[in-house]
């Protein structure tokens, strides 16, 4: 169970928010009735398949599709020739600006293939068997080029060049030669050299991580139908149906209004489904074939051709006084971007020192293209990587100073009124509270046995706001429907119902939340960035408040009193005019009279939510290392996190536990293994080893609530912070268990054994 | 007059070495226009690629937000998520 | 290509379909019988999202050829509830919030049913090892294990 640090004044009077109702989509999910991306079918549907490059880097000399087109049962074949050759243009539709040309080239290669698995052609046929045959009949001639995957190798001046026109941005002077370094960014404060001069203790470390995949269990899937009238329908498993619509429109040169995207239930995303791979291809095939096309990736395709996150190098130099006060920090980050620019080195740089009040620092980040799949967002993109380096270095510092690791962090903790490393002054943050929570937790004092060690680490994520629309409609029987445009990836839909129920004064069972398609609800930015409960919740709450104001007006009309003489309490209008002895009017009775008091009762709110509250987490991890095998077992894990307000505590706990599990996998087992030809060797769940039930203990979440005053219920985003600390929490625990600092993730048994042997 | 600080090096291509600016503006929209007049292209860059922290609160696409003479204003890269 | 005619019992009812030589049981359940509860997460028997019970034995439907289903008794997630009444396992999963995206849930439930049929009183460790073949990327397994333990306790009461 969780510990919840209460602020009684803020929670007083809440009847629904903070409880744990069963989710309204639950029955469908446990009976197999819920429809995910691959569960949908349309009459006359064809099967779409993709031909992929077997080379990590090559020029496409020619593509001959004649034989494939001639095969009976093949109804369409597309290559880059079937897509507009887009100019390089930044467009905001997903989670930040994406370069539309890069997106288009990633969906379908033009002139060059840049990673093993890069799509070069696609077919639609009447059966999977025929589609597979057709792929074999497509003849592609390649001129194989040398490839580069390691990030530092890609940065070297003589490295194979992926893009002839890529010149490093962010340098003092524009370079005259292209390179694989897409950009360099720098964040600095104070005087670094002066800081190092006054230091009593300096620690330096070089840390490395491998590319890891989001690992959602549901492969990408969609069904697309391009109508004879140019009207398109797409059924897709994604984190944002509006994003899918926009990207398809851009990649295919269509109008957004001609595409209607219906969100399927989504089997995990974690950022990996904030872009498109299949949908534009499926639409292009459907247009040619004149029939709907279904495309579902295999697990191998998911690994080979959808974005993992960066592998990286992190160099950290920290300096402190003898009493633990940090005086200087110098961090260098080198992140793989995959085939096209756009690694999360920017946020990785901004979050690296976010938990610390350091007067002098410099964080330098390099975004480097490599012959590997184009990197996609993965839960707090970039932050776990830089945190691994910084939190390991802080751990080293604590050891060198002989200081308790929580005390060291407390000494340098950011608080309200402190300037964040990325600039603005922090307000309403709960970082210190999370440190206190783990410090006071019995886990921190529990005894450890032989070969066991304990590690502590902290983490930060901004959380975002963004555009959201919500509609609330009242039925003639006084029940409510809440309509939003945010796919539910972790139980958010029930939180929407709860917030509306709270405002309306209805039991949550009488509030039905649905996630609508792009034609049925106003625009919403996608589900991600820990934004849904915050931003869409804000829109839902405001829409419900509008309805309450309307209900009060109607009651005033019925009672013939002034509108300000009516209050809304526990789901009913209450007359404040003492002279009128009238019974309360329930929502149901007002709904029954809606026609006579102004018409149907409903409200829609569209907003850009501002003031998202940043989140902080503090974790404790206990491990046991088997000295013979090098195997690391996580024995116990406690994770405290400031969530502002837990709307539905069970799903908040779930986000914390899930993020921790992914972080543990990242620390111990997961990595992309490439062979000499740049092909992924472990493109399946057997050898790409994610944590299984027997790998993990119970994960204890501690919910800390320091309300964000910008949200009607005080909520901050939750989903991303929990994956940030575990990499270092595990590594620090291993350090304590074996006495050796492990700097290269994942901490697989052979590496641990080698470290033990070298002791 | 509002004092604005650009965090990070992303603005360099528009503003050179300048990272702090004093601007006559009472809304974000006006600030963007003023900065664009001073550094062509910078306004568009801020509007599309940056977030604005006003007194510690992060705003994105908040052209109507008000700025006071005592406001702490930071320009930071736009944040996404996963 | 001649297709094979297969007759089997699915969730207690007779079922028939035609299959190609390479069609897996998972393909047949989803595409021929319209039972899309079992999911393909990997196609190689590593994720457990396609878990079904065949003649009382827990099986990855993606590893079994459809033709092998001839004459066999197959149980899928669609047969777990009793009409509209959820099985205690299904109910406990919901009470415990033991699912987030829900994609692994059908396989997880079927695998758990097989566990409790074989061992009505598993320890936490036995439960974790039994479910090691059912990958979940969302929950970290904590609430799943709690739901299973509580469901097991509830079912033991009912039997007594």
PDB file of N, CA and C in Angstrom, chain B:
ATOM      1  N   UNK B   1       9.049  47.929 -19.367  1.00  0.00           N
ATOM      2  CA  UNK B   1      10.270  47.238 -19.827  1.00  0.00           C
ATOM      3  C   UNK B   1      10.368  45.893 -19.117  1.00  0.00           C
ATOM      4  N   UNK B   2      10.439  44.849 -19.883  1.00  0.00           N
ATOM      5  CA  UNK B   2      10.549  43.500 -19.304  1.00  0.00           C
ATOM      6  C   UNK B   2      11.933  42.930 -19.596  1.00  0.00           C
ATOM      7  N   UNK B   3      12.489  42.290 -18.593  1.00  0.00           N
ATOM      8  CA  UNK B   3      13.809  41.676 -18.778  1.00  0.00           C
ATOM      9  C   UNK B   3      13.625  40.205 -19.141  1.00  0.00           C
ATOM     10  N   UNK B   4      14.231  39.779 -20.236  1.00  0.00           N
ATOM     11  CA  UNK B   4      14.047  38.409 -20.729  1.00  0.00           C
ATOM     12  C   UNK B   4      15.394  37.714 -20.838  1.00  0.00           C
ATOM     13  N   UNK B   5      15.429  36.466 -20.382  1.00  0.00           N
ATOM     14  CA  UNK B   5      16.661  35.690 -20.474  1.00  0.00           C
ATOM     15  C   UNK B   5      16.406  34.467 -21.346  1.00  0.00           C
ATOM     16  N   UNK B   6      17.279  34.244 -22.310  1.00  0.00           N
ATOM     17  CA  UNK B   6      17.177  33.036 -23.128  1.00  0.00           C
ATOM     18  C   UNK B   6      18.119  31.994 -22.564  1.00  0.00           C
ATOM     19  N   UNK B   7      17.560  30.894 -22.077  1.00  0.00           N
ATOM     20  CA  UNK B   7      18.392  29.831 -21.515  1.00  0.00           C
ATOM     21  C   UNK B   7      18.873  28.930 -22.641  1.00  0.00           C
ATOM     22  N   UNK B   8      20.112  28.521 -22.545  1.00  0.00           N
ATOM     23  CA  UNK B   8      20.624  27.618 -23.556  1.00  0.00           C
ATOM     24  C   UNK B   8      21.144  28.357 -24.772  1.00  0.00           C
ATOM     25  N   UNK B   9      21.700  27.611 -25.674  1.00  0.00           N
ATOM     26  CA  UNK B   9      22.414  28.216 -26.797  1.00  0.00           C
ATOM     27  C   UNK B   9      21.602  28.170 -28.095  1.00  0.00           C
ATOM     28  N   UNK B  10      20.341  27.770 -28.021  1.00  0.00           N
ATOM     29  CA  UNK B  10      19.567  27.572 -29.240  1.00  0.00           C
ATOM     30  C   UNK B  10      19.257  28.837 -30.008  1.00  0.00           C
ATOM     31  N   UNK B  11      19.341  29.998 -29.348  1.00  0.00           N
ATOM     32  CA  UNK B  11      18.980  31.248 -30.006  1.00  0.00           C
ATOM     33  C   UNK B  11      20.153  31.861 -30.751  1.00  0.00           C
ATOM     34  N   UNK B  12      21.303  31.272 -30.554  1.00  0.00           N
ATOM     35  CA  UNK B  12      22.551  31.874 -31.048  1.00  0.00           C
ATOM     36  C   UNK B  12      22.467  32.245 -32.522  1.00  0.00           C
ATOM     37  N   UNK B  13      21.843  31.409 -33.340  1.00  0.00           N
ATOM     38  CA  UNK B  13      21.814  31.689 -34.772  1.00  0.00           C
ATOM     39  C   UNK B  13      21.052  32.966 -35.087  1.00  0.00           C
ATOM     40  N   UNK B  14      20.209  33.435 -34.156  1.00  0.00           N
ATOM     41  CA  UNK B  14      19.471  34.682 -34.389  1.00  0.00           C
ATOM     42  C   UNK B  14      20.084  35.850 -33.649  1.00  0.00           C
ATOM     43  N   UNK B  15      20.550  35.605 -32.415  1.00  0.00           N
ATOM     44  CA  UNK B  15      20.933  36.719 -31.550  1.00  0.00           C
ATOM     45  C   UNK B  15      22.437  36.820 -31.329  1.00  0.00           C
ATOM     46  N   UNK B  16      23.207  35.911 -31.933  1.00  0.00           N
ATOM     47  CA  UNK B  16      24.655  35.967 -31.695  1.00  0.00           C
ATOM     48  C   UNK B  16      24.938  35.626 -30.254  1.00  0.00           C
ATOM     49  N   UNK B  17      25.742  36.437 -29.584  1.00  0.00           N
ATOM     50  CA  UNK B  17      26.113  36.134 -28.215  1.00  0.00           C
ATOM     51  C   UNK B  17      25.107  36.652 -27.191  1.00  0.00           C
ATOM     52  N   UNK B  18      24.152  37.472 -27.641  1.00  0.00           N
ATOM     53  CA  UNK B  18      23.217  38.070 -26.682  1.00  0.00           C
ATOM     54  C   UNK B  18      22.272  37.011 -26.141  1.00  0.00           C
ATOM     55  N   UNK B  19      22.143  36.946 -24.813  1.00  0.00           N
ATOM     56  CA  UNK B  19      21.195  36.007 -24.210  1.00  0.00           C
ATOM     57  C   UNK B  19      20.219  36.704 -23.281  1.00  0.00           C
ATOM     58  N   UNK B  20      20.425  38.012 -23.031  1.00  0.00           N
ATOM     59  CA  UNK B  20      19.495  38.738 -22.178  1.00  0.00           C
ATOM     60  C   UNK B  20      19.008  39.963 -22.936  1.00  0.00           C
ATOM     61  N   UNK B  21      17.740  40.261 -22.773  1.00  0.00           N
ATOM     62  CA  UNK B  21      17.145  41.357 -23.544  1.00  0.00           C
ATOM     63  C   UNK B  21      16.211  42.165 -22.675  1.00  0.00           C
ATOM     64  N   UNK B  22      16.183  43.462 -22.922  1.00  0.00           N
ATOM     65  CA  UNK B  22      15.170  44.315 -22.297  1.00  0.00           C
ATOM     66  C   UNK B  22      14.215  44.735 -23.389  1.00  0.00           C
ATOM     67  N   UNK B  23      12.934  44.467 -23.163  1.00  0.00           N
ATOM     68  CA  UNK B  23      11.951  44.665 -24.227  1.00  0.00           C
ATOM     69  C   UNK B  23      10.756  45.431 -23.681  1.00  0.00           C
ATOM     70  N   UNK B  24      10.221  46.322 -24.473  1.00  0.00           N
ATOM     71  CA  UNK B  24       9.008  47.053 -24.114  1.00  0.00           C
ATOM     72  C   UNK B  24       7.824  46.201 -24.553  1.00  0.00           C
ATOM     73  N   UNK B  25       7.221  45.479 -23.597  1.00  0.00           N
ATOM     74  CA  UNK B  25       6.104  44.601 -23.965  1.00  0.00           C
ATOM     75  C   UNK B  25       5.291  44.250 -22.733  1.00  0.00           C
ATOM     76  N   UNK B  26       3.961  44.223 -22.891  1.00  0.00           N
ATOM     77  CA  UNK B  26       3.125  43.812 -21.761  1.00  0.00           C
ATOM     78  C   UNK B  26       2.406  42.494 -22.022  1.00  0.00           C
ATOM     79  N   UNK B  27       2.586  41.950 -23.227  1.00  0.00           N
ATOM     80  CA  UNK B  27       2.079  40.603 -23.504  1.00  0.00           C
ATOM     81  C   UNK B  27       3.173  39.810 -24.206  1.00  0.00           C
ATOM     82  N   UNK B  28       3.004  38.516 -24.206  1.00  0.00           N
ATOM     83  CA  UNK B  28       3.952  37.635 -24.895  1.00  0.00           C
ATOM     84  C   UNK B  28       3.951  37.933 -26.387  1.00  0.00           C
ATOM     85  N   UNK B  29       2.760  38.211 -26.921  1.00  0.00           N
ATOM     86  CA  UNK B  29       2.656  38.487 -28.358  1.00  0.00           C
ATOM     87  C   UNK B  29       3.512  39.679 -28.742  1.00  0.00           C
ATOM     88  N   UNK B  30       3.416  40.742 -27.897  1.00  0.00           N
ATOM     89  CA  UNK B  30       4.187  41.954 -28.164  1.00  0.00           C
ATOM     90  C   UNK B  30       5.677  41.658 -28.032  1.00  0.00           C
ATOM     91  N   UNK B  31       6.037  40.869 -27.014  1.00  0.00           N
ATOM     92  CA  UNK B  31       7.444  40.529 -26.789  1.00  0.00           C
ATOM     93  C   UNK B  31       8.014  39.829 -28.017  1.00  0.00           C
ATOM     94  N   UNK B  32       7.255  38.869 -28.553  1.00  0.00           N
ATOM     95  CA  UNK B  32       7.718  38.136 -29.732  1.00  0.00           C
ATOM     96  C   UNK B  32       7.919  39.095 -30.900  1.00  0.00           C
ATOM     97  N   UNK B  33       6.969  40.014 -31.079  1.00  0.00           N
ATOM     98  CA  UNK B  33       7.064  40.966 -32.189  1.00  0.00           C
ATOM     99  C   UNK B  33       8.288  41.869 -32.021  1.00  0.00           C
ATOM    100  N   UNK B  34       8.492  42.356 -30.791  1.00  0.00           N
ATOM    101  CA  UNK B  34       9.639  43.245 -30.541  1.00  0.00           C
ATOM    102  C   UNK B  34      10.950  42.529 -30.783  1.00  0.00           C
ATOM    103  N   UNK B  35      11.054  41.289 -30.285  1.00  0.00           N
ATOM    104  CA  UNK B  35      12.308  40.545 -30.446  1.00  0.00           C
ATOM    105  C   UNK B  35      12.545  40.202 -31.913  1.00  0.00           C
ATOM    106  N   UNK B  36      11.461  39.951 -32.637  1.00  0.00           N
ATOM    107  CA  UNK B  36      11.609  39.620 -34.056  1.00  0.00           C
ATOM    108  C   UNK B  36      12.081  40.841 -34.841  1.00  0.00           C
ATOM    109  N   UNK B  37      11.615  42.029 -34.405  1.00  0.00           N
ATOM    110  CA  UNK B  37      12.041  43.262 -35.075  1.00  0.00           C
ATOM    111  C   UNK B  37      13.537  43.465 -34.854  1.00  0.00           C
ATOM    112  N   UNK B  38      13.990  43.111 -33.661  1.00  0.00           N
ATOM    113  CA  UNK B  38      15.396  43.311 -33.326  1.00  0.00           C
ATOM    114  C   UNK B  38      16.272  42.247 -33.970  1.00  0.00           C
ATOM    115  N   UNK B  39      15.797  41.021 -33.975  1.00  0.00           N
ATOM    116  CA  UNK B  39      16.573  39.891 -34.527  1.00  0.00           C
ATOM    117  C   UNK B  39      15.667  39.131 -35.483  1.00  0.00           C
ATOM    118  N   UNK B  40      15.730  39.445 -36.757  1.00  0.00           N
ATOM    119  CA  UNK B  40      14.793  38.831 -37.720  1.00  0.00           C
ATOM    120  C   UNK B  40      14.801  37.306 -37.665  1.00  0.00           C
ATOM    121  N   UNK B  41      13.601  36.741 -37.567  1.00  0.00           N
ATOM    122  CA  UNK B  41      13.485  35.286 -37.499  1.00  0.00           C
ATOM    123  C   UNK B  41      13.392  34.770 -36.068  1.00  0.00           C
ATOM    124  N   UNK B  42      13.868  35.580 -35.115  1.00  0.00           N
ATOM    125  CA  UNK B  42      13.893  35.130 -33.722  1.00  0.00           C
ATOM    126  C   UNK B  42      12.480  34.968 -33.179  1.00  0.00           C
ATOM    127  N   UNK B  43      11.595  35.898 -33.560  1.00  0.00           N
ATOM    128  CA  UNK B  43      10.222  35.851 -33.068  1.00  0.00           C
ATOM    129  C   UNK B  43       9.528  34.563 -33.487  1.00  0.00           C
ATOM    130  N   UNK B  44       9.711  34.218 -34.756  1.00  0.00           N
ATOM    131  CA  UNK B  44       9.114  32.987 -35.270  1.00  0.00           C
ATOM    132  C   UNK B  44       9.693  31.776 -34.549  1.00  0.00           C
ATOM    133  N   UNK B  45      10.996  31.812 -34.305  1.00  0.00           N
ATOM    134  CA  UNK B  45      11.673  30.731 -33.584  1.00  0.00           C
ATOM    135  C   UNK B  45      11.090  30.584 -32.185  1.00  0.00           C
ATOM    136  N   UNK B  46      10.895  31.700 -31.502  1.00  0.00           N
ATOM    137  CA  UNK B  46      10.327  31.646 -30.149  1.00  0.00           C
ATOM    138  C   UNK B  46       8.914  31.077 -30.204  1.00  0.00           C
ATOM    139  N   UNK B  47       8.128  31.562 -31.150  1.00  0.00           N
ATOM    140  CA  UNK B  47       6.727  31.145 -31.219  1.00  0.00           C
ATOM    141  C   UNK B  47       6.603  29.649 -31.468  1.00  0.00           C
ATOM    142  N   UNK B  48       7.472  29.128 -32.319  1.00  0.00           N
ATOM    143  CA  UNK B  48       7.295  27.732 -32.724  1.00  0.00           C
ATOM    144  C   UNK B  48       8.176  26.762 -31.944  1.00  0.00           C
ATOM    145  N   UNK B  49       9.323  27.189 -31.482  1.00  0.00           N
ATOM    146  CA  UNK B  49      10.278  26.237 -30.928  1.00  0.00           C
ATOM    147  C   UNK B  49      10.560  26.444 -29.452  1.00  0.00           C
ATOM    148  N   UNK B  50       9.975  27.483 -28.851  1.00  0.00           N
ATOM    149  CA  UNK B  50      10.343  27.730 -27.467  1.00  0.00           C
ATOM    150  C   UNK B  50       9.133  27.800 -26.550  1.00  0.00           C
ATOM    151  N   UNK B  51       9.399  27.570 -25.294  1.00  0.00           N
ATOM    152  CA  UNK B  51       8.407  27.785 -24.255  1.00  0.00           C
ATOM    153  C   UNK B  51       8.861  28.998 -23.459  1.00  0.00           C
ATOM    154  N   UNK B  52       7.914  29.622 -22.785  1.00  0.00           N
ATOM    155  CA  UNK B  52       8.232  30.830 -22.027  1.00  0.00           C
ATOM    156  C   UNK B  52       7.850  30.600 -20.575  1.00  0.00           C
ATOM    157  N   UNK B  53       8.815  30.753 -19.700  1.00  0.00           N
ATOM    158  CA  UNK B  53       8.529  30.613 -18.278  1.00  0.00           C
ATOM    159  C   UNK B  53       8.324  32.016 -17.711  1.00  0.00           C
ATOM    160  N   UNK B  54       7.117  32.268 -17.211  1.00  0.00           N
ATOM    161  CA  UNK B  54       6.795  33.571 -16.631  1.00  0.00           C
ATOM    162  C   UNK B  54       6.627  33.363 -15.132  1.00  0.00           C
ATOM    163  N   UNK B  55       7.534  33.976 -14.372  1.00  0.00           N
ATOM    164  CA  UNK B  55       7.504  33.815 -12.911  1.00  0.00           C
ATOM    165  C   UNK B  55       7.429  32.338 -12.520  1.00  0.00           C
ATOM    166  N   UNK B  56       8.200  31.525 -13.197  1.00  0.00           N
ATOM    167  CA  UNK B  56       8.312  30.123 -12.824  1.00  0.00           C
ATOM    168  C   UNK B  56       7.288  29.204 -13.463  1.00  0.00           C
ATOM    169  N   UNK B  57       6.269  29.764 -14.083  1.00  0.00           N
ATOM    170  CA  UNK B  57       5.249  28.922 -14.718  1.00  0.00           C
ATOM    171  C   UNK B  57       5.547  28.795 -16.202  1.00  0.00           C
ATOM    172  N   UNK B  58       5.507  27.562 -16.685  1.00  0.00           N
ATOM    173  CA  UNK B  58       5.869  27.344 -18.084  1.00  0.00           C
ATOM    174  C   UNK B  58       4.656  27.535 -18.988  1.00  0.00           C
ATOM    175  N   UNK B  59       4.819  28.349 -20.003  1.00  0.00           N
ATOM    176  CA  UNK B  59       3.772  28.614 -20.984  1.00  0.00           C
ATOM    177  C   UNK B  59       4.259  28.201 -22.363  1.00  0.00           C
ATOM    178  N   UNK B  60       3.344  27.558 -23.120  1.00  0.00           N
ATOM    179  CA  UNK B  60       3.652  27.291 -24.525  1.00  0.00           C
ATOM    180  C   UNK B  60       2.448  27.746 -25.326  1.00  0.00           C
ATOM    181  N   UNK B  61       2.691  28.435 -26.434  1.00  0.00           N
ATOM    182  CA  UNK B  61       1.587  28.987 -27.239  1.00  0.00           C
ATOM    183  C   UNK B  61       0.709  29.890 -26.391  1.00  0.00           C
ATOM    184  N   UNK B  62       1.316  30.764 -25.591  1.00  0.00           N
ATOM    185  CA  UNK B  62       0.526  31.616 -24.698  1.00  0.00           C
ATOM    186  C   UNK B  62       0.697  33.067 -25.086  1.00  0.00           C
ATOM    187  N   UNK B  63       0.386  33.366 -26.330  1.00  0.00           N
ATOM    188  CA  UNK B  63       0.647  34.716 -26.827  1.00  0.00           C
ATOM    189  C   UNK B  63      -0.062  35.799 -26.033  1.00  0.00           C
ATOM    190  N   UNK B  64      -1.195  35.461 -25.443  1.00  0.00           N
ATOM    191  CA  UNK B  64      -1.969  36.467 -24.721  1.00  0.00           C
ATOM    192  C   UNK B  64      -1.506  36.686 -23.293  1.00  0.00           C
ATOM    193  N   UNK B  65      -0.574  35.869 -22.827  1.00  0.00           N
ATOM    194  CA  UNK B  65      -0.157  35.977 -21.425  1.00  0.00           C
ATOM    195  C   UNK B  65       0.464  37.342 -21.171  1.00  0.00           C
ATOM    196  N   UNK B  66       0.193  37.881 -19.988  1.00  0.00           N
ATOM    197  CA  UNK B  66       0.674  39.226 -19.697  1.00  0.00           C
ATOM    198  C   UNK B  66       2.036  39.196 -19.032  1.00  0.00           C
ATOM    199  N   UNK B  67       2.796  40.238 -19.293  1.00  0.00           N
ATOM    200  CA  UNK B  67       4.120  40.394 -18.705  1.00  0.00           C
ATOM    201  C   UNK B  67       4.148  41.713 -17.955  1.00  0.00           C
ATOM    202  N   UNK B  68       4.643  41.666 -16.730  1.00  0.00           N
ATOM    203  CA  UNK B  68       4.783  42.909 -15.979  1.00  0.00           C
ATOM    204  C   UNK B  68       6.239  43.295 -15.877  1.00  0.00           C
ATOM    205  N   UNK B  69       6.524  44.525 -15.466  1.00  0.00           N
ATOM    206  CA  UNK B  69       7.923  44.958 -15.388  1.00  0.00           C
ATOM    207  C   UNK B  69       8.743  44.119 -14.412  1.00  0.00           C
ATOM    208  N   UNK B  70       8.092  43.537 -13.401  1.00  0.00           N
ATOM    209  CA  UNK B  70       8.838  42.713 -12.451  1.00  0.00           C
ATOM    210  C   UNK B  70       8.838  41.245 -12.781  1.00  0.00           C
ATOM    211  N   UNK B  71       8.232  40.862 -13.890  1.00  0.00           N
ATOM    212  CA  UNK B  71       8.112  39.435 -14.221  1.00  0.00           C
ATOM    213  C   UNK B  71       9.471  38.840 -14.531  1.00  0.00           C
ATOM    214  N   UNK B  72       9.654  37.606 -14.074  1.00  0.00           N
ATOM    215  CA  UNK B  72      10.838  36.851 -14.453  1.00  0.00           C
ATOM    216  C   UNK B  72      10.470  36.082 -15.714  1.00  0.00           C
ATOM    217  N   UNK B  73      11.138  36.372 -16.816  1.00  0.00           N
ATOM    218  CA  UNK B  73      10.794  35.737 -18.079  1.00  0.00           C
ATOM    219  C   UNK B  73      11.991  34.985 -18.639  1.00  0.00           C
ATOM    220  N   UNK B  74      11.799  33.702 -18.827  1.00  0.00           N
ATOM    221  CA  UNK B  74      12.843  32.868 -19.419  1.00  0.00           C
ATOM    222  C   UNK B  74      12.321  32.243 -20.698  1.00  0.00           C
ATOM    223  N   UNK B  75      13.170  32.222 -21.711  1.00  0.00           N
ATOM    224  CA  UNK B  75      12.864  31.487 -22.933  1.00  0.00           C
ATOM    225  C   UNK B  75      13.628  30.172 -22.869  1.00  0.00           C
ATOM    226  N   UNK B  76      12.879  29.066 -22.931  1.00  0.00           N
ATOM    227  CA  UNK B  76      13.549  27.762 -22.891  1.00  0.00           C
ATOM    228  C   UNK B  76      13.059  26.922 -24.065  1.00  0.00           C
ATOM    229  N   UNK B  77      13.819  25.938 -24.490  1.00  0.00           N
ATOM    230  CA  UNK B  77      13.362  25.106 -25.593  1.00  0.00           C
ATOM    231  C   UNK B  77      12.028  24.452 -25.254  1.00  0.00           C
ATOM    232  N   UNK B  78      11.186  24.308 -26.254  1.00  0.00           N
ATOM    233  CA  UNK B  78       9.893  23.665 -26.080  1.00  0.00           C
ATOM    234  C   UNK B  78      10.086  22.234 -25.606  1.00  0.00           C
ATOM    235  N   UNK B  79       9.218  21.828 -24.702  1.00  0.00           N
ATOM    236  CA  UNK B  79       9.375  20.509 -24.097  1.00  0.00           C
ATOM    237  C   UNK B  79       8.303  19.578 -24.622  1.00  0.00           C
ATOM    238  N   UNK B  80       8.691  18.385 -24.950  1.00  0.00           N
ATOM    239  CA  UNK B  80       7.709  17.372 -25.342  1.00  0.00           C
ATOM    240  C   UNK B  80       7.561  16.367 -24.226  1.00  0.00           C
ATOM    241  N   UNK B  81       7.650  15.150 -24.577  1.00  0.00           N
ATOM    242  CA  UNK B  81       7.511  14.112 -23.564  1.00  0.00           C
ATOM    243  C   UNK B  81       7.385  12.784 -24.255  1.00  0.00           C
ATOM    244  N   UNK B  82       7.053  11.772 -23.518  1.00  0.00           N
ATOM    245  CA  UNK B  82       6.959  10.451 -24.105  1.00  0.00           C
ATOM    246  C   UNK B  82       5.736   9.701 -23.616  1.00  0.00           C
TER     247      UNK B  82
END
